[in-house]
CSV table of C-alpha atoms (C1' of nucleotides) in Angstrom, one decimal:
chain,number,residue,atom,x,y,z
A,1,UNK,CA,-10.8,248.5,-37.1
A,2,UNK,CA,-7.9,247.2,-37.5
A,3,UNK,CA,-5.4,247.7,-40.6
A,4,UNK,CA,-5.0,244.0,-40.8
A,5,UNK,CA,-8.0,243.7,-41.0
A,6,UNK,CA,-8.5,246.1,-43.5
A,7,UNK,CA,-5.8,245.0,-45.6
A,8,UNK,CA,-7.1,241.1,-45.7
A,9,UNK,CA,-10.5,243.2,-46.6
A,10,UNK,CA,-9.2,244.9,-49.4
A,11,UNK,CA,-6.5,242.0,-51.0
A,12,UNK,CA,-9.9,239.5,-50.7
A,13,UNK,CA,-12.1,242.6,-52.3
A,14,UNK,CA,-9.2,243.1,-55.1
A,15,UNK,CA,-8.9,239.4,-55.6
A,16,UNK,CA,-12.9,239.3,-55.8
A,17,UNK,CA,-13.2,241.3,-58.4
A,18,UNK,CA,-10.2,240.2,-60.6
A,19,UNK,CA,-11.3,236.8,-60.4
A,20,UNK,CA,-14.7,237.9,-61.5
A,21,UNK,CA,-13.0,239.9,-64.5
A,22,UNK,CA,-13.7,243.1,-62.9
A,23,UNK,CA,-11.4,246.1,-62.9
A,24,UNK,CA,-10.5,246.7,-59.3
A,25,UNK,CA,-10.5,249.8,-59.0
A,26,UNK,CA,-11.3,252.6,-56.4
A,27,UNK,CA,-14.8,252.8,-56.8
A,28,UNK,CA,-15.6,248.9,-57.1
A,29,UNK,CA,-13.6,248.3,-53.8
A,30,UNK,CA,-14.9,250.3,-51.7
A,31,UNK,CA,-18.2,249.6,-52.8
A,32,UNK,CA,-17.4,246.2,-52.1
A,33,UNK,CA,-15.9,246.5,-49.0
A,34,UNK,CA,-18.4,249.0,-47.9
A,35,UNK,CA,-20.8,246.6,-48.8
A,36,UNK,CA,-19.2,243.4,-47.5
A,37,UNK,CA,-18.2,245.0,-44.4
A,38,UNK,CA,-19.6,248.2,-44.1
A,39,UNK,CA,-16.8,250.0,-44.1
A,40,UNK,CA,-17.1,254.0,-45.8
A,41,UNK,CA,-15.3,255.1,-48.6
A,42,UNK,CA,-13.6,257.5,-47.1
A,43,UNK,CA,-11.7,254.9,-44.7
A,44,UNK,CA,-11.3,252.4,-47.7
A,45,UNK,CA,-9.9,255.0,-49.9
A,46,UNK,CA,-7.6,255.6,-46.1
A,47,UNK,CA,-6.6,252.4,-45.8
A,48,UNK,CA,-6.0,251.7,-49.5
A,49,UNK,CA,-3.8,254.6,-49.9
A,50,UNK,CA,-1.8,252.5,-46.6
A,51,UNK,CA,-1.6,249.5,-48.5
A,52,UNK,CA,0.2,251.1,-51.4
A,53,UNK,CA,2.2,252.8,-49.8
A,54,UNK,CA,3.3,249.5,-47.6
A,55,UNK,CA,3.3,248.0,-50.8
A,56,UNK,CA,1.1,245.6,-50.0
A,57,UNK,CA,-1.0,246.4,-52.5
A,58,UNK,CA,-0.2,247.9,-56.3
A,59,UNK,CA,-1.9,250.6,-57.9
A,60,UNK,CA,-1.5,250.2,-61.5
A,61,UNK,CA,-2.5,252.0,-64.8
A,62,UNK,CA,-3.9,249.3,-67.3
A,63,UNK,CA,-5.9,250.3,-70.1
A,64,UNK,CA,-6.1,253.7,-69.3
A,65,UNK,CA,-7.5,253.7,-65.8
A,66,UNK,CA,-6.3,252.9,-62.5
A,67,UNK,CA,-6.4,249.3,-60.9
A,68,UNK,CA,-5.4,247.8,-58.1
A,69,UNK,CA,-3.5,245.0,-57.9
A,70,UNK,CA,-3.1,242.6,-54.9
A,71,UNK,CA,1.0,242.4,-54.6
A,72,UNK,CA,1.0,239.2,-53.6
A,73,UNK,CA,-0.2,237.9,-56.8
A,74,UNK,CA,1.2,239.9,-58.9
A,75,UNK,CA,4.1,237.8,-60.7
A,76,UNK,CA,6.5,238.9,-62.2
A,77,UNK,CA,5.2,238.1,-65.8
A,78,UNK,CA,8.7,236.8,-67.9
A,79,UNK,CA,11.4,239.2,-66.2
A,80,UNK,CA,14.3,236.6,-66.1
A,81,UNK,CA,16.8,238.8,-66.6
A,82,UNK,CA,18.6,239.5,-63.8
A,83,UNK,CA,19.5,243.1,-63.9
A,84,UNK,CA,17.3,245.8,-64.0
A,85,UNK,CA,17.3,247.3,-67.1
A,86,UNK,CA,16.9,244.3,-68.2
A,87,UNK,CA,13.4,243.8,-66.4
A,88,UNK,CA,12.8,247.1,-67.2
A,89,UNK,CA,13.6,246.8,-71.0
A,90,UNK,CA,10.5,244.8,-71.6
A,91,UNK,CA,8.3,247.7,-70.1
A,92,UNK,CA,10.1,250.4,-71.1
A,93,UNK,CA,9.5,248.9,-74.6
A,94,UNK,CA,6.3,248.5,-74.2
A,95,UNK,CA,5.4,251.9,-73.3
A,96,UNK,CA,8.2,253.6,-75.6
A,97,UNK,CA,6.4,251.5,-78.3
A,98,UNK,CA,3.0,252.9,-77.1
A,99,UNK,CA,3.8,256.0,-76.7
A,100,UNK,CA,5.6,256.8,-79.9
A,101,UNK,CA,2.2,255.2,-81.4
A,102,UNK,CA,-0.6,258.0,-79.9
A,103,UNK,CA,0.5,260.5,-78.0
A,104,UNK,CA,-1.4,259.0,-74.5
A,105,UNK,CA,0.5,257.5,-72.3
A,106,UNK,CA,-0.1,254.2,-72.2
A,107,UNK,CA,1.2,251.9,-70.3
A,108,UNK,CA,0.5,248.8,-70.6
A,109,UNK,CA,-0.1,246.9,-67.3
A,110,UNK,CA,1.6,248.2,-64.9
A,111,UNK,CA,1.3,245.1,-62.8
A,112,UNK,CA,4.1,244.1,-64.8
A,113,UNK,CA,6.3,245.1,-63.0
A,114,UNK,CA,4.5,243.7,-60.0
A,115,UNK,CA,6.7,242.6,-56.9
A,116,UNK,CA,8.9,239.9,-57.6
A,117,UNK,CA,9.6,238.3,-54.8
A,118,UNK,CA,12.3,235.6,-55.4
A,119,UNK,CA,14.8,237.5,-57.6
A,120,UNK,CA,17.4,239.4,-56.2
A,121,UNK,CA,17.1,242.5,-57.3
A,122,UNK,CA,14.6,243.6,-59.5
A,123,UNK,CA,12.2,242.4,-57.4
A,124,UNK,CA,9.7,243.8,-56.3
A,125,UNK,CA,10.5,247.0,-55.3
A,126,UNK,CA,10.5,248.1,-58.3
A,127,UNK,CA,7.5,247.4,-59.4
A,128,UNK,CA,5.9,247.5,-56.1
A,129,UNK,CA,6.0,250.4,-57.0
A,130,UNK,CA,3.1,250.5,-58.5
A,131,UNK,CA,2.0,252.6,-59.9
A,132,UNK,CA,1.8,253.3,-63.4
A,133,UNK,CA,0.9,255.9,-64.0
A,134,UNK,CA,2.9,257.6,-66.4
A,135,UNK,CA,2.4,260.8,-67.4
A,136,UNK,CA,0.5,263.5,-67.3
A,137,UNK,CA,0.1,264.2,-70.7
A,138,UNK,CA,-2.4,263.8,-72.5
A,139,UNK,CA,-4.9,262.8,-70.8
A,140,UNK,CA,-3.9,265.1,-67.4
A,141,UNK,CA,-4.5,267.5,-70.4
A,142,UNK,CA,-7.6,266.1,-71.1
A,143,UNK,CA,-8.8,265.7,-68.2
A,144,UNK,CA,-7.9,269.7,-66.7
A,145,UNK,CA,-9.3,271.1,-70.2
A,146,UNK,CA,-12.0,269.4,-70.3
A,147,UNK,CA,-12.7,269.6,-66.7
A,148,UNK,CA,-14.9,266.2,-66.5
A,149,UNK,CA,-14.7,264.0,-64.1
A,150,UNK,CA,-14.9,260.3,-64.9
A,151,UNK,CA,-17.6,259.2,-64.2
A,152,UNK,CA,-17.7,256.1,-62.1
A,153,UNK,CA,-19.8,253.7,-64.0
A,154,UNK,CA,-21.6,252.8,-61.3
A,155,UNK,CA,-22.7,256.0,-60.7
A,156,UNK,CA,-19.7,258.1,-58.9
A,157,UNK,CA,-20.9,256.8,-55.6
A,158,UNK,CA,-17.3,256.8,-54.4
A,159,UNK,CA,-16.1,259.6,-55.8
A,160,UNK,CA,-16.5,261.4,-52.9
A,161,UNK,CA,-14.1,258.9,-51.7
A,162,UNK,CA,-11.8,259.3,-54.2
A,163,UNK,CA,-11.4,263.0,-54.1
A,164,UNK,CA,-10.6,262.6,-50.9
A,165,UNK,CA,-8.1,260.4,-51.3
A,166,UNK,CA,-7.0,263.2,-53.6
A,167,UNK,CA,-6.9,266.2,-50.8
A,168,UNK,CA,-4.7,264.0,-48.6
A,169,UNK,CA,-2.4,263.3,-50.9
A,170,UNK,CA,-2.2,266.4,-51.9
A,171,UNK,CA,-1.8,267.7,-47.9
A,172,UNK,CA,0.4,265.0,-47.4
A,173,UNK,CA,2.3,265.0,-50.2
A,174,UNK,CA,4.4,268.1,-50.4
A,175,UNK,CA,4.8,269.0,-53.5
A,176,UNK,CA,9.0,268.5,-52.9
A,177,UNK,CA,10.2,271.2,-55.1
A,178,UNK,CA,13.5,270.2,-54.2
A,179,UNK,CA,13.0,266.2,-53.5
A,180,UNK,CA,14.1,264.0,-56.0
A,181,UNK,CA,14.5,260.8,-56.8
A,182,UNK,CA,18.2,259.6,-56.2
A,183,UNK,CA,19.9,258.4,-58.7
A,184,UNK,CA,18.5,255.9,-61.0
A,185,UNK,CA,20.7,253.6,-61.5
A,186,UNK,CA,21.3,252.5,-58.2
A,187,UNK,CA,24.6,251.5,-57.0
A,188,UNK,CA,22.4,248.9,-55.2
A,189,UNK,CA,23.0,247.3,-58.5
A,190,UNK,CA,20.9,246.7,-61.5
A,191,UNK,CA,17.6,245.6,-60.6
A,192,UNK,CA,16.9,247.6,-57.6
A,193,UNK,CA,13.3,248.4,-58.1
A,194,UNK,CA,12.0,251.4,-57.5
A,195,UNK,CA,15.0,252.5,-59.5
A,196,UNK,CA,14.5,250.3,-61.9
A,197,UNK,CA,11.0,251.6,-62.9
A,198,UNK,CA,11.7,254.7,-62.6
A,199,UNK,CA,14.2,254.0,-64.8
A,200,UNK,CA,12.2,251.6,-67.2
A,201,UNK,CA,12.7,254.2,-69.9
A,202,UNK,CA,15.9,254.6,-69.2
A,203,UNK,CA,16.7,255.2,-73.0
A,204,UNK,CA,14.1,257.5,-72.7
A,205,UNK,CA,15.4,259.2,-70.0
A,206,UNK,CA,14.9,263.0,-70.1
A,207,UNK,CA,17.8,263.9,-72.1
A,208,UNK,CA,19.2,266.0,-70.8
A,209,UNK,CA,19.2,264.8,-67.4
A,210,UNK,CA,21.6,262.2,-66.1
A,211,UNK,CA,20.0,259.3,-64.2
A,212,UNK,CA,20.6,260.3,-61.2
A,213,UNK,CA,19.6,264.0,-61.8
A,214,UNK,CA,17.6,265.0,-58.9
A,215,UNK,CA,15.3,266.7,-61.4
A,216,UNK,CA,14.5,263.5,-62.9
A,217,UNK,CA,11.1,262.2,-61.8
A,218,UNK,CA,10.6,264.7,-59.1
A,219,UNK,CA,7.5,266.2,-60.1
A,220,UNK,CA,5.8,263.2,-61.7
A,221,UNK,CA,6.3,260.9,-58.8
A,222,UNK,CA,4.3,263.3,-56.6
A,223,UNK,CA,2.0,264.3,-59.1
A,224,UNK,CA,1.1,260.3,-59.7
A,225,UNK,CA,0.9,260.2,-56.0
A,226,UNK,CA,-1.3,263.1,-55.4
A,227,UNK,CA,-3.1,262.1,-58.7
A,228,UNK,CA,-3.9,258.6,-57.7
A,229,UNK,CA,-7.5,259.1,-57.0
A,230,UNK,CA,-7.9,261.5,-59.5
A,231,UNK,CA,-6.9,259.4,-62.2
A,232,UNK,CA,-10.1,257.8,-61.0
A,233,UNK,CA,-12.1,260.4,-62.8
A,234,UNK,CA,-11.2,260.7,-65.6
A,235,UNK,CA,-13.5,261.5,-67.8
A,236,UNK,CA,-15.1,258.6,-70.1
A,237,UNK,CA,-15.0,260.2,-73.4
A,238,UNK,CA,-11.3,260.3,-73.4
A,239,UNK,CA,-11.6,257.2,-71.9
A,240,UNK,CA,-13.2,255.5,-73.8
A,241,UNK,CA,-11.9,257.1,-76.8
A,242,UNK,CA,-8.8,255.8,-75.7
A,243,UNK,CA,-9.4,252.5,-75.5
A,244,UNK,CA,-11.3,252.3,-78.8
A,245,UNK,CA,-8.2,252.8,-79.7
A,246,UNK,CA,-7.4,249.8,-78.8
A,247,UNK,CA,-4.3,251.7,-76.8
A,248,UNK,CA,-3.5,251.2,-73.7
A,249,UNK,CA,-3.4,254.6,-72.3
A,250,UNK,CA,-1.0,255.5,-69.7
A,251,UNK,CA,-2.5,258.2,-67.5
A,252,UNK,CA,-1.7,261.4,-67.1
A,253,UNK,CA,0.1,262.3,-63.7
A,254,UNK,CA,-0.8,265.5,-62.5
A,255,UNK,CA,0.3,267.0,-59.3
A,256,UNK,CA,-1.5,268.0,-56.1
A,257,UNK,CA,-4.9,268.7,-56.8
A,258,UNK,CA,-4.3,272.2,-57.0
A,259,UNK,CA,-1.2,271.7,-59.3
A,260,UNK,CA,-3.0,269.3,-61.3
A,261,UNK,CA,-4.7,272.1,-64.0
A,262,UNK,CA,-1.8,274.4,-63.6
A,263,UNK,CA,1.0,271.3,-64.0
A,264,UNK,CA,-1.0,269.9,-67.2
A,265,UNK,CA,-2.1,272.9,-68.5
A,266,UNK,CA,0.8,275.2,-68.4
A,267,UNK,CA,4.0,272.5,-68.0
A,268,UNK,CA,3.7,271.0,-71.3
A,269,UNK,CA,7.3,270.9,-71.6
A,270,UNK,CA,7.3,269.4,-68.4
A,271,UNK,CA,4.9,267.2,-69.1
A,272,UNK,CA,7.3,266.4,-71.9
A,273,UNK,CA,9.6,265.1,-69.9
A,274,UNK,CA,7.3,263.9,-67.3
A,275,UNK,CA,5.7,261.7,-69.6
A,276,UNK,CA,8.6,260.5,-71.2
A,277,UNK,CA,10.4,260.0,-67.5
A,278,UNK,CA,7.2,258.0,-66.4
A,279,UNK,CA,5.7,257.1,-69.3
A,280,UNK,CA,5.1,253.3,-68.1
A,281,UNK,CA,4.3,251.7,-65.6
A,282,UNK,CA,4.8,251.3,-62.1
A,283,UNK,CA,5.9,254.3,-60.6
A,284,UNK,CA,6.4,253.8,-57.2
A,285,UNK,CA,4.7,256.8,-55.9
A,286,UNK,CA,5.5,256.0,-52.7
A,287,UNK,CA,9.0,255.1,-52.7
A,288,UNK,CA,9.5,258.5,-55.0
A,289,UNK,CA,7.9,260.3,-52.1
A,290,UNK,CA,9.8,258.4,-49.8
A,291,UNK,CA,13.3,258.8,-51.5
A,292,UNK,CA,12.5,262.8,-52.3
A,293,UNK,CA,11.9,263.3,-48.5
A,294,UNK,CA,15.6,262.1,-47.9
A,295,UNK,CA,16.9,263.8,-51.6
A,296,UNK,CA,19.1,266.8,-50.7
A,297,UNK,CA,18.4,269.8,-52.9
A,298,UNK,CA,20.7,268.1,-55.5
A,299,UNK,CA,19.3,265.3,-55.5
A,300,UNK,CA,21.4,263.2,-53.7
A,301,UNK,CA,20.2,260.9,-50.9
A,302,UNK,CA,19.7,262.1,-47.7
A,303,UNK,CA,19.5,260.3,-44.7
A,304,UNK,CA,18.5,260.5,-41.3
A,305,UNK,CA,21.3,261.8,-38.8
A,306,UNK,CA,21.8,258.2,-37.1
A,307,UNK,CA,21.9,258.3,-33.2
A,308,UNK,CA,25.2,258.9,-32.3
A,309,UNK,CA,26.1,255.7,-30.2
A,310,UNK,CA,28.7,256.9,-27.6
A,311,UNK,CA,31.4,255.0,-29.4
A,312,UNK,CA,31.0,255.1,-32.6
A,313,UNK,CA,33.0,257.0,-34.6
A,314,UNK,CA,30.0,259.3,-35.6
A,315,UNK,CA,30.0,260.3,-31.8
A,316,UNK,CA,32.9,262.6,-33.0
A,317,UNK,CA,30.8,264.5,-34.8
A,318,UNK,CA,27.7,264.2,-32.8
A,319,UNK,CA,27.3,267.9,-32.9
A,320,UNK,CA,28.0,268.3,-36.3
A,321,UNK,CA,27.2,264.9,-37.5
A,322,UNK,CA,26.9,264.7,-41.6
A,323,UNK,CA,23.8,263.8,-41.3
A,324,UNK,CA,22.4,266.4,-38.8
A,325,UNK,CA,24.0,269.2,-41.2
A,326,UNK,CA,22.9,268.0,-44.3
A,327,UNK,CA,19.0,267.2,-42.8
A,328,UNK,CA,19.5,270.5,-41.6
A,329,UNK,CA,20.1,271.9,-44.3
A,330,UNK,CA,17.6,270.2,-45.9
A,331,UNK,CA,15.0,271.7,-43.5
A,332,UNK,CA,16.2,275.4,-43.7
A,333,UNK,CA,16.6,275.1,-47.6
A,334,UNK,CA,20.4,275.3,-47.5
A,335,UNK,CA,21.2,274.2,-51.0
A,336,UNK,CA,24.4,275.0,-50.5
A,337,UNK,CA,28.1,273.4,-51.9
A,338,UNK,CA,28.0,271.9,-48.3
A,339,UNK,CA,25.6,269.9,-48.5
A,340,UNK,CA,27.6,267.7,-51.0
A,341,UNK,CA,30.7,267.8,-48.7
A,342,UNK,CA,28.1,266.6,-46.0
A,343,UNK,CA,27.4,263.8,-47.4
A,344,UNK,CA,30.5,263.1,-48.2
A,345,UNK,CA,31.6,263.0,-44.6
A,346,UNK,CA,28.6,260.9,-44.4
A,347,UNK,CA,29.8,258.6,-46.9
A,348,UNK,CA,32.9,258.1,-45.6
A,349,UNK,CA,31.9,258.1,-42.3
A,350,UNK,CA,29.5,255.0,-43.5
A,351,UNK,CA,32.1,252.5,-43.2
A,352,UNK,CA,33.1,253.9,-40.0
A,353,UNK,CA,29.5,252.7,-38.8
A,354,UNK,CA,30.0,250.1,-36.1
A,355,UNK,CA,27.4,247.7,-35.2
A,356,UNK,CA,25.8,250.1,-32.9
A,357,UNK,CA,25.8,252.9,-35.2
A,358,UNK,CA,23.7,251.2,-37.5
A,359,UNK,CA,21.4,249.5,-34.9
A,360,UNK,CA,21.3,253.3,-33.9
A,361,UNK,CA,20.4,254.7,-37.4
A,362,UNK,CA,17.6,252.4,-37.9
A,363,UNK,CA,16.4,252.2,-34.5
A,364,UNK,CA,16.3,256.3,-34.9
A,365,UNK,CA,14.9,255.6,-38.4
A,366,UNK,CA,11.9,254.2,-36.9
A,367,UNK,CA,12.4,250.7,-37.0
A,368,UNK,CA,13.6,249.7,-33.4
A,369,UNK,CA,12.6,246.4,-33.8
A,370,UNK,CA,14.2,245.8,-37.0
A,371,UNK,CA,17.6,247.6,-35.8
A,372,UNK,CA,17.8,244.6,-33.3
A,373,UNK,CA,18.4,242.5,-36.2
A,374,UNK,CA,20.9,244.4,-37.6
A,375,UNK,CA,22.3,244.3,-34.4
A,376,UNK,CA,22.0,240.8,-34.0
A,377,UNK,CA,23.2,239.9,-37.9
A,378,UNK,CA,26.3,242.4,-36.4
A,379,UNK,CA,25.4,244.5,-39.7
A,380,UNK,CA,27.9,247.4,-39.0
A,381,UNK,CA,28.5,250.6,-41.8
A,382,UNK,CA,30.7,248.4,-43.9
A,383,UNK,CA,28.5,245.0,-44.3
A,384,UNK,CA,25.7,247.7,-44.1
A,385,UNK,CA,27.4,248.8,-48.0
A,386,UNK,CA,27.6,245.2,-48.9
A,387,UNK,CA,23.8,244.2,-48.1
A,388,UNK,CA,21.5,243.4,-51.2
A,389,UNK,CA,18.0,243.5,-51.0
A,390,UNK,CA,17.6,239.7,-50.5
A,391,UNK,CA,19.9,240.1,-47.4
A,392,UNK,CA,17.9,242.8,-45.9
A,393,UNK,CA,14.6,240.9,-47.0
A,394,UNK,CA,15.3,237.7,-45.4
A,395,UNK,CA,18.8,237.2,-44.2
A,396,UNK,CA,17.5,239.7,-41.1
A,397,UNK,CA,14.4,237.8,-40.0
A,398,UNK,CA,12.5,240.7,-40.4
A,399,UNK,CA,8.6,240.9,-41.5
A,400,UNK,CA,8.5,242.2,-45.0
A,401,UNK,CA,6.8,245.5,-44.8
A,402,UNK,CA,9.2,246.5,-43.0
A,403,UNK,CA,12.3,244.9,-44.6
A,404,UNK,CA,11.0,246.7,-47.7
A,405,UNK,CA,11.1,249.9,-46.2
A,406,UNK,CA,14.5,249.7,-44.9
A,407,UNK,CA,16.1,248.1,-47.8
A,408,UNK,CA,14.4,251.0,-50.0
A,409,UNK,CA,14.5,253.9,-48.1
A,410,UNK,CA,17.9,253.4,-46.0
A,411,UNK,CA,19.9,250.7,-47.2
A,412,UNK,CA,19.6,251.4,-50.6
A,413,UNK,CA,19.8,255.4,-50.1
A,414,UNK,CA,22.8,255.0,-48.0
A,415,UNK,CA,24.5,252.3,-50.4
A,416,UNK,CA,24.1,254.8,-53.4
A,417,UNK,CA,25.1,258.2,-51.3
A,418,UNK,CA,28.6,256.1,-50.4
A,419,UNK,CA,29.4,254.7,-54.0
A,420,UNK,CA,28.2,258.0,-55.5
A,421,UNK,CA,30.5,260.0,-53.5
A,422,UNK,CA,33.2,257.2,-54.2
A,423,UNK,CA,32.3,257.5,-58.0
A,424,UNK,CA,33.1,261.1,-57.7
A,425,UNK,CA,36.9,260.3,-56.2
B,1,DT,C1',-30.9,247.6,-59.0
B,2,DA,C1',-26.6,246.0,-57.7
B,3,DA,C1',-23.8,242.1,-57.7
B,4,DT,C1',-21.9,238.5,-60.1
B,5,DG,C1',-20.6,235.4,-63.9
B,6,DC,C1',-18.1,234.9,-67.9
B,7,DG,C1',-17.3,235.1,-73.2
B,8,DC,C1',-14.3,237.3,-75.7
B,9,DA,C1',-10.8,240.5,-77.4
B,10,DC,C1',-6.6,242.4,-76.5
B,11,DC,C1',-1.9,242.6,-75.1
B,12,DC,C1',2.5,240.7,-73.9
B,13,DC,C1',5.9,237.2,-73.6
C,1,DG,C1',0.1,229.3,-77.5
C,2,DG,C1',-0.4,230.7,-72.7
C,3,DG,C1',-1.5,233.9,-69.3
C,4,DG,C1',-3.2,238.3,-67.5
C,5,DT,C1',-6.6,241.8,-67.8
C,6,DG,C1',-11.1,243.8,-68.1
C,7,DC,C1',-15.1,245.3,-71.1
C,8,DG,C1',-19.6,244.4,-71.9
C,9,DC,C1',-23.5,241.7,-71.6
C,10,DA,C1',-26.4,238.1,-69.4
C,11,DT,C1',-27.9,236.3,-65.2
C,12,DT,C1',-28.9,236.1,-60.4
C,13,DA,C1',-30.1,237.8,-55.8
DNA sequence: TAATGCGCACCCC
DNA sequence: GGGGTGCGCATTA
């Protein structure tokens, strides 16, 4: 089976059941698709997990419980504003409002923050993000203590399918102890999404951490991730408890499976924090896993050691390019004080980027296809620090998915390293 | 019995 | 007031 396939499968499954006012979530869809097409569970939950993670689909927390949201159709719901924390004001709001009034996390839908697609900035990524989830408090609490599953109202048929959604997140998402989100506040400008909700709260950002703290949302963004399925279970009584509250409760992100119970059980400072960092919304699980996978050990974007194109000036440095040292020393654990002089040569060595360095660096980032149009658009290191999302999303001629990926994981990573490092001179 | 339809309440803007 | 969401119940297959 294809994934196309699978994805027009799931958006028309989603799209069923919302216009027949029914949550989609996990269990629904692949019931539905399992039962339309006769697809298992276990390959739904697969190919589901794909689609969130290409964005293509949201996963959100609304009302307690996780739905899925078909990104396509999620508008943005009134964000006008043109900057980030501006879109993200209204959420952050929203769940700062929530949460100050019951302890749960609530978030409200996350599909607010859905993609946008027309706006500059804020635009989807952020919200693409998806998912919600927010926190592990409460509820993660909840849910570890009182060890019950939720039950799927129809009868946990999928759980099965859900749990295993859980084990490979949890295999496939590392618990990055060192990962981290890069900084917040994107140089990429206000409005960059995944930034910006990550950053919804920003008022509410962990104290003492500075936006761009590479402890900020480490945790939580895998947790959500590996928790995804799991949030699927939660228990009803909470549940419904919850929501007799009439309060939209943001659930509780809990790590791997196996750092679920320990993460909500014994991190309740943590949690603190995590709840507070994540408390709403879309949480972009996937561009948080994405973005930790390139975080040095400070915190600082990280990015692939670009092909060194025989004349670029990064050829110099071939042996010892920036990026080879610092991903090196990101795979031996070498936190060290070079690491940050790394990536300072890598900064500066950004606008040295010709034409061919970049086709190089994305071609060698796995997008070979895409680098040609960077190539073609003549996108060298120093227009590469000039793109904006838009650019990357549809002054390339580019498909989407991809577009997205690029302008998230490399554009926007490599933007932020080069005016962090300049922020420091 | 499962799937579907939909009134209604809630929330946010 | 409008729009999105989804619970809960009635209906249908």
């Amino acid at each position: 089976m294809s994934e196309s396939k699978y994805r027009e499968w799931i958006l028309d499954t989603i799209d069923s059941l919302r216009s027949r006012k029914a949550r989609p979530d996990l269990d629904r869809i692949c019931r539905m698709v399992r039962r339309r097409h006769g697809s298992e569970p276990d390959r739904t939950c697969a190919e589901l997990e794909k689609l969130i993670q290409e964005q293509t689909v949201l996963k959100v927390n609304y009302k307690g419980s996780i739905s899925y949201r078909n990104a396509a159709k999620v508008q943005r719901r009134s964000r006008k504003k043109d900057d980030v924390s501006a879109a993200l004001t209204a959420a952050a709001r929203r769940s700062a409002v929530e949460e100050a009034s019951h302890s749960d996390l609530s978030n409200g839908d996350s599909a607010l923050g859905a993609a946008e697609q027309d706006d500059d900035e804020l635009e989807g990524d952020p919200i693409m993000a998806m998912d919600t989830d927010s926190n592990a408090d409460e509820e993660g609490a909840d849910e570890s203590q009182d060890g019950q599953d939720r039950p799927s109202p129809s009868g946990h048929t999928y759980e099965d399918a859900a749990v295993h959604c859980v084990a490979v997140r949890a295999v496939s998402a590392p618990s990055s102890p060192s990962g981290t989100r890069p900084a917040l506040n994107s140089v990429a400008g206000p409005g960059t999404g995944l930034d910006c909700v990550s950053f919804q709260k920003a008022g509410e950002r962990p104290s003492s951490l500075p936006p761009s703290s590479p402890r900020a949302l480490t945790n939580n963004d895998w947790a959500y991730d590996s928790t995804v399925c799991p949030a699927e279970h939660q228990h009803p009584g909470t549940q419904k408890e919850k929501e007799a509250a009439t309060k939209p409760a943001v659930q509780p992100v809990t790590s791997s499976p196996s750092a679920v119970k320990n993460n909500t059980k014994k991190e309740d400072g943590a949690k603190v924090e995590d709840s507070s960092r994540l408390s709403d919304q879309l949480v972009p699980d996937y561009a948080a896993r994405v973005e930790e996978s390139k975080n040095g050990p400070d915190g600082r974007p990280q990015t692939l050691s670009p092909p060194a194109d025989n004349n670029s000036p990064m050829k110099k440095n071939s042996d010892e390019s920036p990026f080879k040292k610092a991903e090196e020393s990101l795979v031996n654990g070498d936190n060290g004080d070079d690491v940050s002089v790394k990536k300072e040569k890598m900064s500066q060595n950004l606008l040295q980027w010709s034409v061919a360095d970049v086709a190089s660096y994305f071609s060698a980032a796995g997008f070979p296809e895409q680098a040609v149009a960077f190539r073609t658009q003549e996108i060298d290191g120093k227009s590469l620090l000039l793109m904006q999302r838009s650019d990357v999303l549809t002054g390339l001629s580019i498909r989407l998915g991809p577009a997205l990926k690029i302008y998230e994981r490399h554009v926007k990573v490599l933007q932020r390293t080069h005016f962090l490092e300049y922020e420091d001179l």
